PDB file of C-alpha atoms in Angstrom:
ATOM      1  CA  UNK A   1       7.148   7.367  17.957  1.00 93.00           C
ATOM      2  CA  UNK A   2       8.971   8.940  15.089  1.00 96.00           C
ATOM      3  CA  UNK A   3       7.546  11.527  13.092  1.00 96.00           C
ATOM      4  CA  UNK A   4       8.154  12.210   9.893  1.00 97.00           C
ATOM      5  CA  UNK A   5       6.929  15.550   8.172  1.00 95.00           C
ATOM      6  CA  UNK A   6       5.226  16.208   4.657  1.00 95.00           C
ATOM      7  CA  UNK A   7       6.760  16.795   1.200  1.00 94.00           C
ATOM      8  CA  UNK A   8       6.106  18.279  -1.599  1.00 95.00           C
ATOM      9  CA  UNK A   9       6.464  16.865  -5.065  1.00 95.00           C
ATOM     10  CA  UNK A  10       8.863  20.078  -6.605  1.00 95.00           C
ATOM     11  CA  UNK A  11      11.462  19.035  -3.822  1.00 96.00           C
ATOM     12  CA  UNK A  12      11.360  15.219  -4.123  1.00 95.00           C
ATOM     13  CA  UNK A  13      12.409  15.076  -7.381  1.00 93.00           C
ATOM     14  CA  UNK A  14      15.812  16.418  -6.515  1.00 95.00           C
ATOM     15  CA  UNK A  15      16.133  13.701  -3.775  1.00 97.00           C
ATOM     16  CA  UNK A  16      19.031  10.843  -3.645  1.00 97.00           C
ATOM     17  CA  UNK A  17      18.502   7.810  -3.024  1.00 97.00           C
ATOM     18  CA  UNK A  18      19.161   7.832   0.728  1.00 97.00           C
ATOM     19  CA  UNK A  19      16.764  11.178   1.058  1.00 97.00           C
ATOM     20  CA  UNK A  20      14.237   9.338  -0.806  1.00 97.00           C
ATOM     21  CA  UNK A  21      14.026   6.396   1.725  1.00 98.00           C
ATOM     22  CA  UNK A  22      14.409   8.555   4.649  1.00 97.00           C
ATOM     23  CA  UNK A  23      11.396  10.427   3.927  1.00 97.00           C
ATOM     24  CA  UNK A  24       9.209   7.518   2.702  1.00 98.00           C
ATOM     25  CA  UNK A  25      10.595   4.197   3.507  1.00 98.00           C
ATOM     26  CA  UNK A  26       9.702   2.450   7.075  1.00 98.00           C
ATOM     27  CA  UNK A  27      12.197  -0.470   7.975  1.00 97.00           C
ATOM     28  CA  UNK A  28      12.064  -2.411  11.339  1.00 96.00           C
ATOM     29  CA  UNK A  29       8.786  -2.413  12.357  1.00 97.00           C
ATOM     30  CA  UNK A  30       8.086  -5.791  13.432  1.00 98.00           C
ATOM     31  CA  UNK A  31      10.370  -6.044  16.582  1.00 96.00           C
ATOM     32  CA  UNK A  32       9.826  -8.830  18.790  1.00 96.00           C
ATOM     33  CA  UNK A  33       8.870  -7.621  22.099  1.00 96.00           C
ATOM     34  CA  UNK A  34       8.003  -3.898  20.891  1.00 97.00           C
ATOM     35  CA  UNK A  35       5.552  -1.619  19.127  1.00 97.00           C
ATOM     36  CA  UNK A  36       7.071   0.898  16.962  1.00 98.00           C
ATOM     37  CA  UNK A  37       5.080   3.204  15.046  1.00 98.00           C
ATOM     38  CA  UNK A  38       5.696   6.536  12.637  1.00 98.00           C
ATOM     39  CA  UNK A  39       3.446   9.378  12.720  1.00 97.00           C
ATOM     40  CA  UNK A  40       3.463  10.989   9.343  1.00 97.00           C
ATOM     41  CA  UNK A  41       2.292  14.824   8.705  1.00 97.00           C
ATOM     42  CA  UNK A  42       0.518  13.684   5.461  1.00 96.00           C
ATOM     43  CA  UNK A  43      -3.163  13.051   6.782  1.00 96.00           C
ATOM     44  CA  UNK A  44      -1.860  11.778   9.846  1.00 97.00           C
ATOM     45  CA  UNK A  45      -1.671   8.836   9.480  1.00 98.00           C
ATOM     46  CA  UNK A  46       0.149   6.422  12.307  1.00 98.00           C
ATOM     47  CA  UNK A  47       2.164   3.137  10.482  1.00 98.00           C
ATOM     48  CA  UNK A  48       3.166   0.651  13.339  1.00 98.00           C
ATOM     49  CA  UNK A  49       3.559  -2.949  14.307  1.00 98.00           C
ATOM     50  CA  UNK A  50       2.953  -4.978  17.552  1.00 98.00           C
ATOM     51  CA  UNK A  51       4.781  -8.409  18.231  1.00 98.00           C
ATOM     52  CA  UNK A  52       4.132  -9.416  21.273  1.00 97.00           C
ATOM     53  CA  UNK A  53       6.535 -12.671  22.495  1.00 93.00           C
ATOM     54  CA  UNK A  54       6.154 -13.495  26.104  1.00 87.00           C
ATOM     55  CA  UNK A  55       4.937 -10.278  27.787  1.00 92.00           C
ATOM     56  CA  UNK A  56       1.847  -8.772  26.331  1.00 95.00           C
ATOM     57  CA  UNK A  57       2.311  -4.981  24.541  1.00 97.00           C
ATOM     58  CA  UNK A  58      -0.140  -2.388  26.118  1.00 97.00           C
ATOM     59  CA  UNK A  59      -0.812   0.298  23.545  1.00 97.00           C
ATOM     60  CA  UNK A  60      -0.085   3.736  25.110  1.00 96.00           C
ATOM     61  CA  UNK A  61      -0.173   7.402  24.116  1.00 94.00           C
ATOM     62  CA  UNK A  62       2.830   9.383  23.482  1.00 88.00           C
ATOM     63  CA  UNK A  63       3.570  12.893  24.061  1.00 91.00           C
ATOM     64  CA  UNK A  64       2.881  13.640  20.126  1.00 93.00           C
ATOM     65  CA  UNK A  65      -0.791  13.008  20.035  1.00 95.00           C
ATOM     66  CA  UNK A  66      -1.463  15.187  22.967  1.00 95.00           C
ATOM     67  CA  UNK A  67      -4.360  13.018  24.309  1.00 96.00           C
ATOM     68  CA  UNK A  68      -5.082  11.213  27.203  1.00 97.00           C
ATOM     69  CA  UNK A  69      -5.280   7.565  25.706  1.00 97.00           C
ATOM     70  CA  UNK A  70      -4.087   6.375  21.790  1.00 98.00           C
ATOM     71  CA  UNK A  71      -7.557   6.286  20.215  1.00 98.00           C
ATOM     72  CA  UNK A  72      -9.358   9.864  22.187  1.00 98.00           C
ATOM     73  CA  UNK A  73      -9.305  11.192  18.937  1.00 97.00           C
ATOM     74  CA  UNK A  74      -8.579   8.287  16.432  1.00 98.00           C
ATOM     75  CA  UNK A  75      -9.566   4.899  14.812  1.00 98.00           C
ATOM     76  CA  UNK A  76      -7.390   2.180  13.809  1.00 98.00           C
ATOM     77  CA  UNK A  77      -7.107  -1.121  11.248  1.00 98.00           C
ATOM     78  CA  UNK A  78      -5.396  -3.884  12.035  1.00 98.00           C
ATOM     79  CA  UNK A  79      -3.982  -6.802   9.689  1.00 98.00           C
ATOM     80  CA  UNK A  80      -2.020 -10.163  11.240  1.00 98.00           C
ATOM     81  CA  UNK A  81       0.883 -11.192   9.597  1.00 98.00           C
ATOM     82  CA  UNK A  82       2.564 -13.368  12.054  1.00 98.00           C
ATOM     83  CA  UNK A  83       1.027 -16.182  14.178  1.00 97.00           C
ATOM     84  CA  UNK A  84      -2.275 -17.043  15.902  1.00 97.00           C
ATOM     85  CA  UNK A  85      -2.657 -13.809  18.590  1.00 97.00           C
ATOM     86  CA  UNK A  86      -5.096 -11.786  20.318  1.00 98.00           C
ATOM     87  CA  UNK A  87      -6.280  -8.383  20.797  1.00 98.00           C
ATOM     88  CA  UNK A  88      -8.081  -7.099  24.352  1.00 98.00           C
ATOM     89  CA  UNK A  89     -10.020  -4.034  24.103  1.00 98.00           C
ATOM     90  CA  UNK A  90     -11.567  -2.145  26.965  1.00 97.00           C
ATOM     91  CA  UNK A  91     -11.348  -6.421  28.372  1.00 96.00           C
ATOM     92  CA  UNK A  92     -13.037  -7.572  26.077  1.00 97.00           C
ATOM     93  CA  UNK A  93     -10.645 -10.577  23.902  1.00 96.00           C
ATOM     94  CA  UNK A  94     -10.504 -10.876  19.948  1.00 97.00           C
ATOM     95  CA  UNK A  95      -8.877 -14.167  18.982  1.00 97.00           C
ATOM     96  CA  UNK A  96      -7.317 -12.779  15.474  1.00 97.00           C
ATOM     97  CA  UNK A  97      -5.988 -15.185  12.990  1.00 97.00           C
ATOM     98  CA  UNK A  98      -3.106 -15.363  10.452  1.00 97.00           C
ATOM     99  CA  UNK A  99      -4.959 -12.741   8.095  1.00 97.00           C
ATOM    100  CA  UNK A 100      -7.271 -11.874   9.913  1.00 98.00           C
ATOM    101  CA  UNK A 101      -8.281  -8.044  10.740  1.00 98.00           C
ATOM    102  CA  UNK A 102      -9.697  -5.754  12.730  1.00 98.00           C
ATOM    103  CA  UNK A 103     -11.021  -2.103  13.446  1.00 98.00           C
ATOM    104  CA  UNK A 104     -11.560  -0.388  16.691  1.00 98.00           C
ATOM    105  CA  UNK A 105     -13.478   2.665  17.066  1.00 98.00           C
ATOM    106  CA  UNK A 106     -12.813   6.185  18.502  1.00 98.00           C
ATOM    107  CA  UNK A 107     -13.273   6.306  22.111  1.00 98.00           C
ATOM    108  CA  UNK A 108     -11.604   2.721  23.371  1.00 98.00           C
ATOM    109  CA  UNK A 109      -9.215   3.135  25.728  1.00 97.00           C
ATOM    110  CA  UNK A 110      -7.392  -0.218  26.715  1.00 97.00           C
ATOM    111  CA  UNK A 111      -5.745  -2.380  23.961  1.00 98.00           C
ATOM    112  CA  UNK A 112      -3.125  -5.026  24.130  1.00 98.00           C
ATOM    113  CA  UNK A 113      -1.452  -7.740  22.135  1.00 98.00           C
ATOM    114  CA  UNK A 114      -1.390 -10.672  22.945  1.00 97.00           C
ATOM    115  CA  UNK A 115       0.891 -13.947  20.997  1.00 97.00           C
ATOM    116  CA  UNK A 116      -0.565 -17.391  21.600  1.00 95.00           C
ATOM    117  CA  UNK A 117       3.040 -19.339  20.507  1.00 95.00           C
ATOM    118  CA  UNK A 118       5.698 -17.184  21.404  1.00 92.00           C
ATOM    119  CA  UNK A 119       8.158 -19.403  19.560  1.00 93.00           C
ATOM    120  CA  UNK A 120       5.415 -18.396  16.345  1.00 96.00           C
ATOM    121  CA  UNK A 121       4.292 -14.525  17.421  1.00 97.00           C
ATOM    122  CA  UNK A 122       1.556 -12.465  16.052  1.00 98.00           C
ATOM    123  CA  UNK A 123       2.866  -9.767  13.975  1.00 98.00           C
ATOM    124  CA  UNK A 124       0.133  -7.187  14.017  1.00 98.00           C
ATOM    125  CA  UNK A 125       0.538  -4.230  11.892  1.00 98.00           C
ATOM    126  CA  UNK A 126      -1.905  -1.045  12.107  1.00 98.00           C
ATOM    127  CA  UNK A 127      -2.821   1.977  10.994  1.00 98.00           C
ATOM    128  CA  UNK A 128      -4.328   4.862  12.759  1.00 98.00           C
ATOM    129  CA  UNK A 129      -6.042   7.598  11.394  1.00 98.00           C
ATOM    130  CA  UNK A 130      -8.193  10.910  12.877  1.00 98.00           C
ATOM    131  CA  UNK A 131     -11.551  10.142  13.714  1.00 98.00           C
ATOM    132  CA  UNK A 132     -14.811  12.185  14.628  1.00 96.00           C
ATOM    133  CA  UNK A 133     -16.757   9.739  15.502  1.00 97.00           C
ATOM    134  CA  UNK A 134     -17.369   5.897  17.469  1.00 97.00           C
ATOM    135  CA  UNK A 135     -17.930   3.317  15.135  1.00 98.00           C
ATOM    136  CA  UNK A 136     -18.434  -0.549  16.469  1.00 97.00           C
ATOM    137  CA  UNK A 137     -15.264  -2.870  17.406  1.00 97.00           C
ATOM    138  CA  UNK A 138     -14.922  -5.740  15.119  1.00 97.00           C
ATOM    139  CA  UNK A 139     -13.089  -8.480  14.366  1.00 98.00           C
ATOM    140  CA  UNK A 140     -12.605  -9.233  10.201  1.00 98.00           C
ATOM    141  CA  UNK A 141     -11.785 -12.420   8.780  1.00 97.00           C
ATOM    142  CA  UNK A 142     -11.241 -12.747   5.020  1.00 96.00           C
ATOM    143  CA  UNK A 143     -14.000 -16.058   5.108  1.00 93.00           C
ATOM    144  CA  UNK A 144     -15.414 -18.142   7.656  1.00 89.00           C
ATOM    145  CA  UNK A 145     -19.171 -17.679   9.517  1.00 86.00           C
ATOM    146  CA  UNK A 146     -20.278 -14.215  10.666  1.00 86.00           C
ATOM    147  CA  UNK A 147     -20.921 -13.973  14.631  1.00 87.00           C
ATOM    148  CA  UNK A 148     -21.694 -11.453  16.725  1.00 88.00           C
ATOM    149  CA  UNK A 149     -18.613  -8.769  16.574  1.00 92.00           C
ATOM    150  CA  UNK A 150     -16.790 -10.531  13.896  1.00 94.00           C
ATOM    151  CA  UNK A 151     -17.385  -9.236   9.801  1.00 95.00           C
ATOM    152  CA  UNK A 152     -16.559 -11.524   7.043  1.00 96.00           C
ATOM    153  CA  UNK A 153     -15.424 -10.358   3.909  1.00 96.00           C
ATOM    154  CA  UNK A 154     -18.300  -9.836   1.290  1.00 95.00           C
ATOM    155  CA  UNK A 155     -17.618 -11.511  -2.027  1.00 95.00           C
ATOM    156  CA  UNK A 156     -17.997  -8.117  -3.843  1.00 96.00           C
ATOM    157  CA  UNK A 157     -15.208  -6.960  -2.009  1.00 96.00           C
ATOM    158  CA  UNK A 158     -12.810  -9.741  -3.150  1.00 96.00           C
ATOM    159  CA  UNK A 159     -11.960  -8.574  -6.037  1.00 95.00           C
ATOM    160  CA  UNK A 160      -9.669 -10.634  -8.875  1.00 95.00           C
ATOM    161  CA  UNK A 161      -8.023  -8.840 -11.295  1.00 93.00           C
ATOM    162  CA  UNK A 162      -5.193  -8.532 -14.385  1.00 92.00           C
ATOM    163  CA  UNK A 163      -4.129 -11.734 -15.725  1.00 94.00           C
ATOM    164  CA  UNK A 164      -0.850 -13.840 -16.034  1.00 94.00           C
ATOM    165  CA  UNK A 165       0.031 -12.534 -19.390  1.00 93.00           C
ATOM    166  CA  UNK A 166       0.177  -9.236 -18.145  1.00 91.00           C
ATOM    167  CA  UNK A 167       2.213 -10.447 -15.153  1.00 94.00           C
ATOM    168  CA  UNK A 168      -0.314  -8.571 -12.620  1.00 94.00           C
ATOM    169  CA  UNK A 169      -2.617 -11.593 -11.382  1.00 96.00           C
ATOM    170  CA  UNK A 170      -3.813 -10.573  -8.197  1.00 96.00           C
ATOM    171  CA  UNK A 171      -6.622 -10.275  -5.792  1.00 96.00           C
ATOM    172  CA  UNK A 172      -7.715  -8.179  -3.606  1.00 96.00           C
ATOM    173  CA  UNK A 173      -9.284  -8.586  -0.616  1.00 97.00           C
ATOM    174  CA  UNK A 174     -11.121  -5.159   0.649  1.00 97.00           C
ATOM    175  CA  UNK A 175     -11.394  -5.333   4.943  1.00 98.00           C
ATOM    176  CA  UNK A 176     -12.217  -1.962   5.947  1.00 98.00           C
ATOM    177  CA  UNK A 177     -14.701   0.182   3.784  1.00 96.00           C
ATOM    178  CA  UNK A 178     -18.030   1.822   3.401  1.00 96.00           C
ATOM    179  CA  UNK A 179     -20.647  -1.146   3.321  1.00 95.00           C
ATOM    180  CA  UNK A 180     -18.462  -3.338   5.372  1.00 95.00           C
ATOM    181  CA  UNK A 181     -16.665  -1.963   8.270  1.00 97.00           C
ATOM    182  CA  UNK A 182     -17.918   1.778   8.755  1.00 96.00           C
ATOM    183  CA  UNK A 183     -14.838   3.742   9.659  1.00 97.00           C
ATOM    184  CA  UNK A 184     -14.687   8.035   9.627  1.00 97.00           C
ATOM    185  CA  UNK A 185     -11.784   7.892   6.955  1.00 97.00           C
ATOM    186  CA  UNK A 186      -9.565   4.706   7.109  1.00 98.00           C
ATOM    187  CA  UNK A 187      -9.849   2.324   4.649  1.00 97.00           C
ATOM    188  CA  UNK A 188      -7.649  -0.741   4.341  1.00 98.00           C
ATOM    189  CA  UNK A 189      -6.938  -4.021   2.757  1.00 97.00           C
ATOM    190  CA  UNK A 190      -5.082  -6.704   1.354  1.00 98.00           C
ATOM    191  CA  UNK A 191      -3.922  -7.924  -2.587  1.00 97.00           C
ATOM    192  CA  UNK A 192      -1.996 -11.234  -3.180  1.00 97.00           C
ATOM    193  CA  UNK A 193      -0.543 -11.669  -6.450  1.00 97.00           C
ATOM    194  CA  UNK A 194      -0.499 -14.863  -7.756  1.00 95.00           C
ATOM    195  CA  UNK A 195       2.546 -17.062  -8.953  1.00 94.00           C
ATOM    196  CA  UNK A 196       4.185 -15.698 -11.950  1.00 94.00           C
ATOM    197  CA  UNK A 197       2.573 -12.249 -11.416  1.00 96.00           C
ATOM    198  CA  UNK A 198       4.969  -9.319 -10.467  1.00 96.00           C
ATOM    199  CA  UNK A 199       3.037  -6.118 -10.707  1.00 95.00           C
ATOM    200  CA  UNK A 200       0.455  -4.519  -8.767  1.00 93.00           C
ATOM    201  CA  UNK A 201      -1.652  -1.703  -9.550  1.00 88.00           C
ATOM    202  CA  UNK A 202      -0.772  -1.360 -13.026  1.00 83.00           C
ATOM    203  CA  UNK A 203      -1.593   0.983 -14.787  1.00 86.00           C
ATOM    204  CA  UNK A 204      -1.072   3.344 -12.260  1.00 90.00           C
ATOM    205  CA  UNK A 205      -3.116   5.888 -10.324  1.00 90.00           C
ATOM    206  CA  UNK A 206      -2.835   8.934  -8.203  1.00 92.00           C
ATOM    207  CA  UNK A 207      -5.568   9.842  -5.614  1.00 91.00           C
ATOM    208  CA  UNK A 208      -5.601  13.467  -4.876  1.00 88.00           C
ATOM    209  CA  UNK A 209      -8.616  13.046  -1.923  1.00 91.00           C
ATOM    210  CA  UNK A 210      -6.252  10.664   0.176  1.00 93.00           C
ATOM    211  CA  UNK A 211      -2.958   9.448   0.655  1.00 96.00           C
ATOM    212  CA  UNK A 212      -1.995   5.344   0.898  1.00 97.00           C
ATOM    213  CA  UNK A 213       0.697   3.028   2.914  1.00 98.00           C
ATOM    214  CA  UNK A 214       1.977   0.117   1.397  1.00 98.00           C
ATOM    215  CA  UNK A 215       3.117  -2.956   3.047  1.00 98.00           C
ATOM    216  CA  UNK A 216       4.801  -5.588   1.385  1.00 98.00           C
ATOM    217  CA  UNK A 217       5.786  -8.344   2.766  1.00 98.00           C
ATOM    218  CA  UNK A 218       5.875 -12.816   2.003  1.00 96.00           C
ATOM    219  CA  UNK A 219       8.903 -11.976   0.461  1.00 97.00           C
ATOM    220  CA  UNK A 220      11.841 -14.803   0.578  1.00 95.00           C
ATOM    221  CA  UNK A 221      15.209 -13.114   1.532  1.00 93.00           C
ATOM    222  CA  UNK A 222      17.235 -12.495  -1.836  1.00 94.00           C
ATOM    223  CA  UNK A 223      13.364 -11.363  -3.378  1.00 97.00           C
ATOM    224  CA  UNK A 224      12.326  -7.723  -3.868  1.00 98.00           C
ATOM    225  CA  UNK A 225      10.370  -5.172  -4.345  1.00 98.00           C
ATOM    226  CA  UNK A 226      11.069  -2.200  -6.729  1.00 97.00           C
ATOM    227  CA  UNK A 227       8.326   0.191  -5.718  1.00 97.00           C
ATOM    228  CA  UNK A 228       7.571   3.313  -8.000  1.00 97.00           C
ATOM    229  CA  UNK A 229       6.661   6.371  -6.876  1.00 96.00           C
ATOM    230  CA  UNK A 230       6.461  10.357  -7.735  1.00 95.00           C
ATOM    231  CA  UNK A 231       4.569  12.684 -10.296  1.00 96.00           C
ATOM    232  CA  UNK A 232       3.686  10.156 -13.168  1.00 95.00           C
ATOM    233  CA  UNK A 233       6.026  12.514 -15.646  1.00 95.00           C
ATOM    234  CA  UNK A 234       8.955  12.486 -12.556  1.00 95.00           C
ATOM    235  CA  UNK A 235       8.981   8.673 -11.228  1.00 96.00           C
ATOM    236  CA  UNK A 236      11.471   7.318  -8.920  1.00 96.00           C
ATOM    237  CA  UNK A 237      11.868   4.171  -7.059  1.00 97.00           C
ATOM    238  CA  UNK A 238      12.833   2.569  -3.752  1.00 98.00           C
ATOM    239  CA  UNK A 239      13.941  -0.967  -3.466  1.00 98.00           C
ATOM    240  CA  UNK A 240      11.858  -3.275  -0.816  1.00 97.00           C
ATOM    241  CA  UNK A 241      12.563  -6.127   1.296  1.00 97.00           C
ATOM    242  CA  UNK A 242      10.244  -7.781   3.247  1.00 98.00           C
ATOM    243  CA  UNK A 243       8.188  -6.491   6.132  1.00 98.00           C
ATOM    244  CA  UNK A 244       8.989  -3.023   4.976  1.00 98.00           C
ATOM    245  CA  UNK A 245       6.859   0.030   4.335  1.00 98.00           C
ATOM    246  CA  UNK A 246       6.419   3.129   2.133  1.00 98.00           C
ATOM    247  CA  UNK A 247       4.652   6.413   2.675  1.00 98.00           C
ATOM    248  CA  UNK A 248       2.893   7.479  -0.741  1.00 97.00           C
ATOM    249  CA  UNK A 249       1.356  11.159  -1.221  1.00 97.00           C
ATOM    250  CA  UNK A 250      -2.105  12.065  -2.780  1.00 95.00           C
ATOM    251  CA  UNK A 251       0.398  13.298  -5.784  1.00 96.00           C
ATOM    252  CA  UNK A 252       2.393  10.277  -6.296  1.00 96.00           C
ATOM    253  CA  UNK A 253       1.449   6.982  -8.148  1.00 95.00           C
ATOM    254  CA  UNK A 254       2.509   3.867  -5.771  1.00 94.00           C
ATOM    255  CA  UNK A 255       2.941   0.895  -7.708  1.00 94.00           C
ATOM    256  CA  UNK A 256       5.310  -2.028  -7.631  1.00 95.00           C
ATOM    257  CA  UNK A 257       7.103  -5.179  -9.287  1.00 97.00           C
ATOM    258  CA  UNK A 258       8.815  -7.697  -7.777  1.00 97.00           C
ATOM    259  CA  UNK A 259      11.496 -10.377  -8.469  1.00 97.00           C
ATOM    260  CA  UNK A 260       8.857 -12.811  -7.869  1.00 96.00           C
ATOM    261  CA  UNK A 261       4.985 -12.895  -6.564  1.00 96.00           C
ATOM    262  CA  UNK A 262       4.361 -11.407  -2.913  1.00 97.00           C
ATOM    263  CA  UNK A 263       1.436  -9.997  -1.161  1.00 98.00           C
ATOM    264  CA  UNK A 264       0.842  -6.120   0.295  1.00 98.00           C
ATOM    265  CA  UNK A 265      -1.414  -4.262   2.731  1.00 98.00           C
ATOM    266  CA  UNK A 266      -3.012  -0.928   1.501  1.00 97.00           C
ATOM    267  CA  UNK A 267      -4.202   1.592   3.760  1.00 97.00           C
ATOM    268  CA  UNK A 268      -5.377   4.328   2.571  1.00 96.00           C
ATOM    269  CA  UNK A 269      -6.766   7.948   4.602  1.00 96.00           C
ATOM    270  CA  UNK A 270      -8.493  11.322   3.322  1.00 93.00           C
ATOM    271  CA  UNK A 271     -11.351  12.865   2.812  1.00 90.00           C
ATOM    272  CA  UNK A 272     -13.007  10.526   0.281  1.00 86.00           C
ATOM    273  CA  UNK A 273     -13.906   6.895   1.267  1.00 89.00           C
ATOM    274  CA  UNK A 274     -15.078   6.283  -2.501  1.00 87.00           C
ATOM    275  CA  UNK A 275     -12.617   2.884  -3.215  1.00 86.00           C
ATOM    276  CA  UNK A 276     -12.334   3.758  -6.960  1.00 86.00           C
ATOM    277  CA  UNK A 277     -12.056   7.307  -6.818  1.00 85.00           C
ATOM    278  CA  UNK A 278      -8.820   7.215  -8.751  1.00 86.00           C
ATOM    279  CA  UNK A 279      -7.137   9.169 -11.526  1.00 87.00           C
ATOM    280  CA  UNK A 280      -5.679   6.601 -13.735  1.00 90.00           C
ATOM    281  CA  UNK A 281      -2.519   7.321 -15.825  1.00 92.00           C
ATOM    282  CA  UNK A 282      -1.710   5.659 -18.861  1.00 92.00           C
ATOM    283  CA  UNK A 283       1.238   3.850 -19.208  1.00 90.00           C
ATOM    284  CA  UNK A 284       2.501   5.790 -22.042  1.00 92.00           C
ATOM    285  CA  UNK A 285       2.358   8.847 -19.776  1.00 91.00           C
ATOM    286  CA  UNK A 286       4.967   7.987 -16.792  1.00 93.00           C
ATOM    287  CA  UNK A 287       8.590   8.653 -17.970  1.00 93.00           C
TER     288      UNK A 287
END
């Protein structure tokens, strides 16, 4: 597990380039056959990926949580990218979709990944955040028919918004958050934009109660990302391929635009689960 420690906002703006996507960029996280993950200092917060091809991928504890099993003192999200897979926890099986999610409470101990076409594998990316308390295992899928252990997404929490004349069509599609799936801080979720459509969350915001991941990905090879980032009066950007990750503070805006339409995972962890607790900056602010 790689850790990566916090920043502040005085510093960053005298990064390069490369300094800037050491600190915040995560590349190479869906490796076939491996779980890689990055433990960052700013609330916590654990970014990895699971693709299991062949052999199933057991979970396990490292040496930098200082705990007995991954989730003693934590609760994770989980969002498939890849193909049909599945996800046993404490033995029990969760047959999880393209799409579909999941979160699993403080306390369980066992969890592996499973891929059901190896030629096809899950790609299951996660985050993991502190917990204080055990809230129920579930399974999310974005529509379908409730069942017992398995949440489908509300309609008030697919939200569609911008427009094509703005270029930031999108919707989003809210998996884990109060009302929903009860977590202790993690909140996450997905927003497609739709063709023609190249920026999300615009205009801007900064939280200051909790920091967010982004990751993009359904981006075709020679696409991008230009994702913008920093103080709204000292912005800076990092270019994004697909399948690849950024770390945004509580003090820096995260928003993107793309050579073409693409989709991105939000996770978000703090101290405030309030979705639209935002402060908004005006476009004719950031410089």
């Amino acid at each position: 597990m790689e850790v990566r420690t916090a920043v502040s906002p005085k510093d960053v703006k005298h990064y390069t380039t490369d300094r800037l996507r050491e600190e915040f960029l995560i590349q190479d996280l869906f490796t076939v056959g491996k779980i890689k993950m990055i433990y960052s200092h700013i609330d916590r917060i654990i970014t990895g990926a699971a693709v299991p091809a062949g052999d199933a991928l057991r979970l396990t504890v490292g040496d930098e949580l200082r705990a007995d099993y991954f989730l003693q003192r934590r609760e994770m999200g989980i969002i498939n990218i890849g193909g049909p897979g599945e996800v046993c926890v404490d033995g029990k099986n969760y047959s999880v979709a393209h799409k579909d999610g999941m979160y699993i409470g403080k306390g369980a101990k066992e969890i592996t990944f499973f891929s059901r076409d190896n030629e096809n594998p899950a790609k299951f990316y996660f985050n993991s955040t502190p917990a204080h308390h055990s809230y129920p295992t579930v399974l999310i899928k974005p529509e379908g028919e409730p069942g017992e252990g398995i949440v489908i997404v509300k309609p008030e929490n697919k939200v569609e918004l911008g427009s094509l004349e703005l270029s930031n069509h999108r919707t989003i599609c809210k998996y884990i958050l109060p009302g929903q799936v009860e977590s202790c801080q993690l909140e996450m979720g997905m927003t497609k934009l739709e063709a023609g459509s190249v920026w999300n969350t615009m205009p801007s915001h900064t939280h200051d109660r909790r920091m967010e991941v982004y990751l993009y990905f359904d981006i075709p090879e020679d696409a991008f990302v230009m994702h913008y980032m920093g103080e709204p009066t000292e912005t800076r950007h990092i270019v994004m391929r697909n399948e690849e990750a950024v770390i945004s503070p509580s003090w820096s805006i995260h928003s993107g635009c793309g050579s073409q339409a693409y989709t991105f995972i939000w996770g978000m962890a703090g101290e405030n689960q309030d979705f639209d607790d935002m402060d908004a900056v005006e476009n004719k602010v950031l410089r």
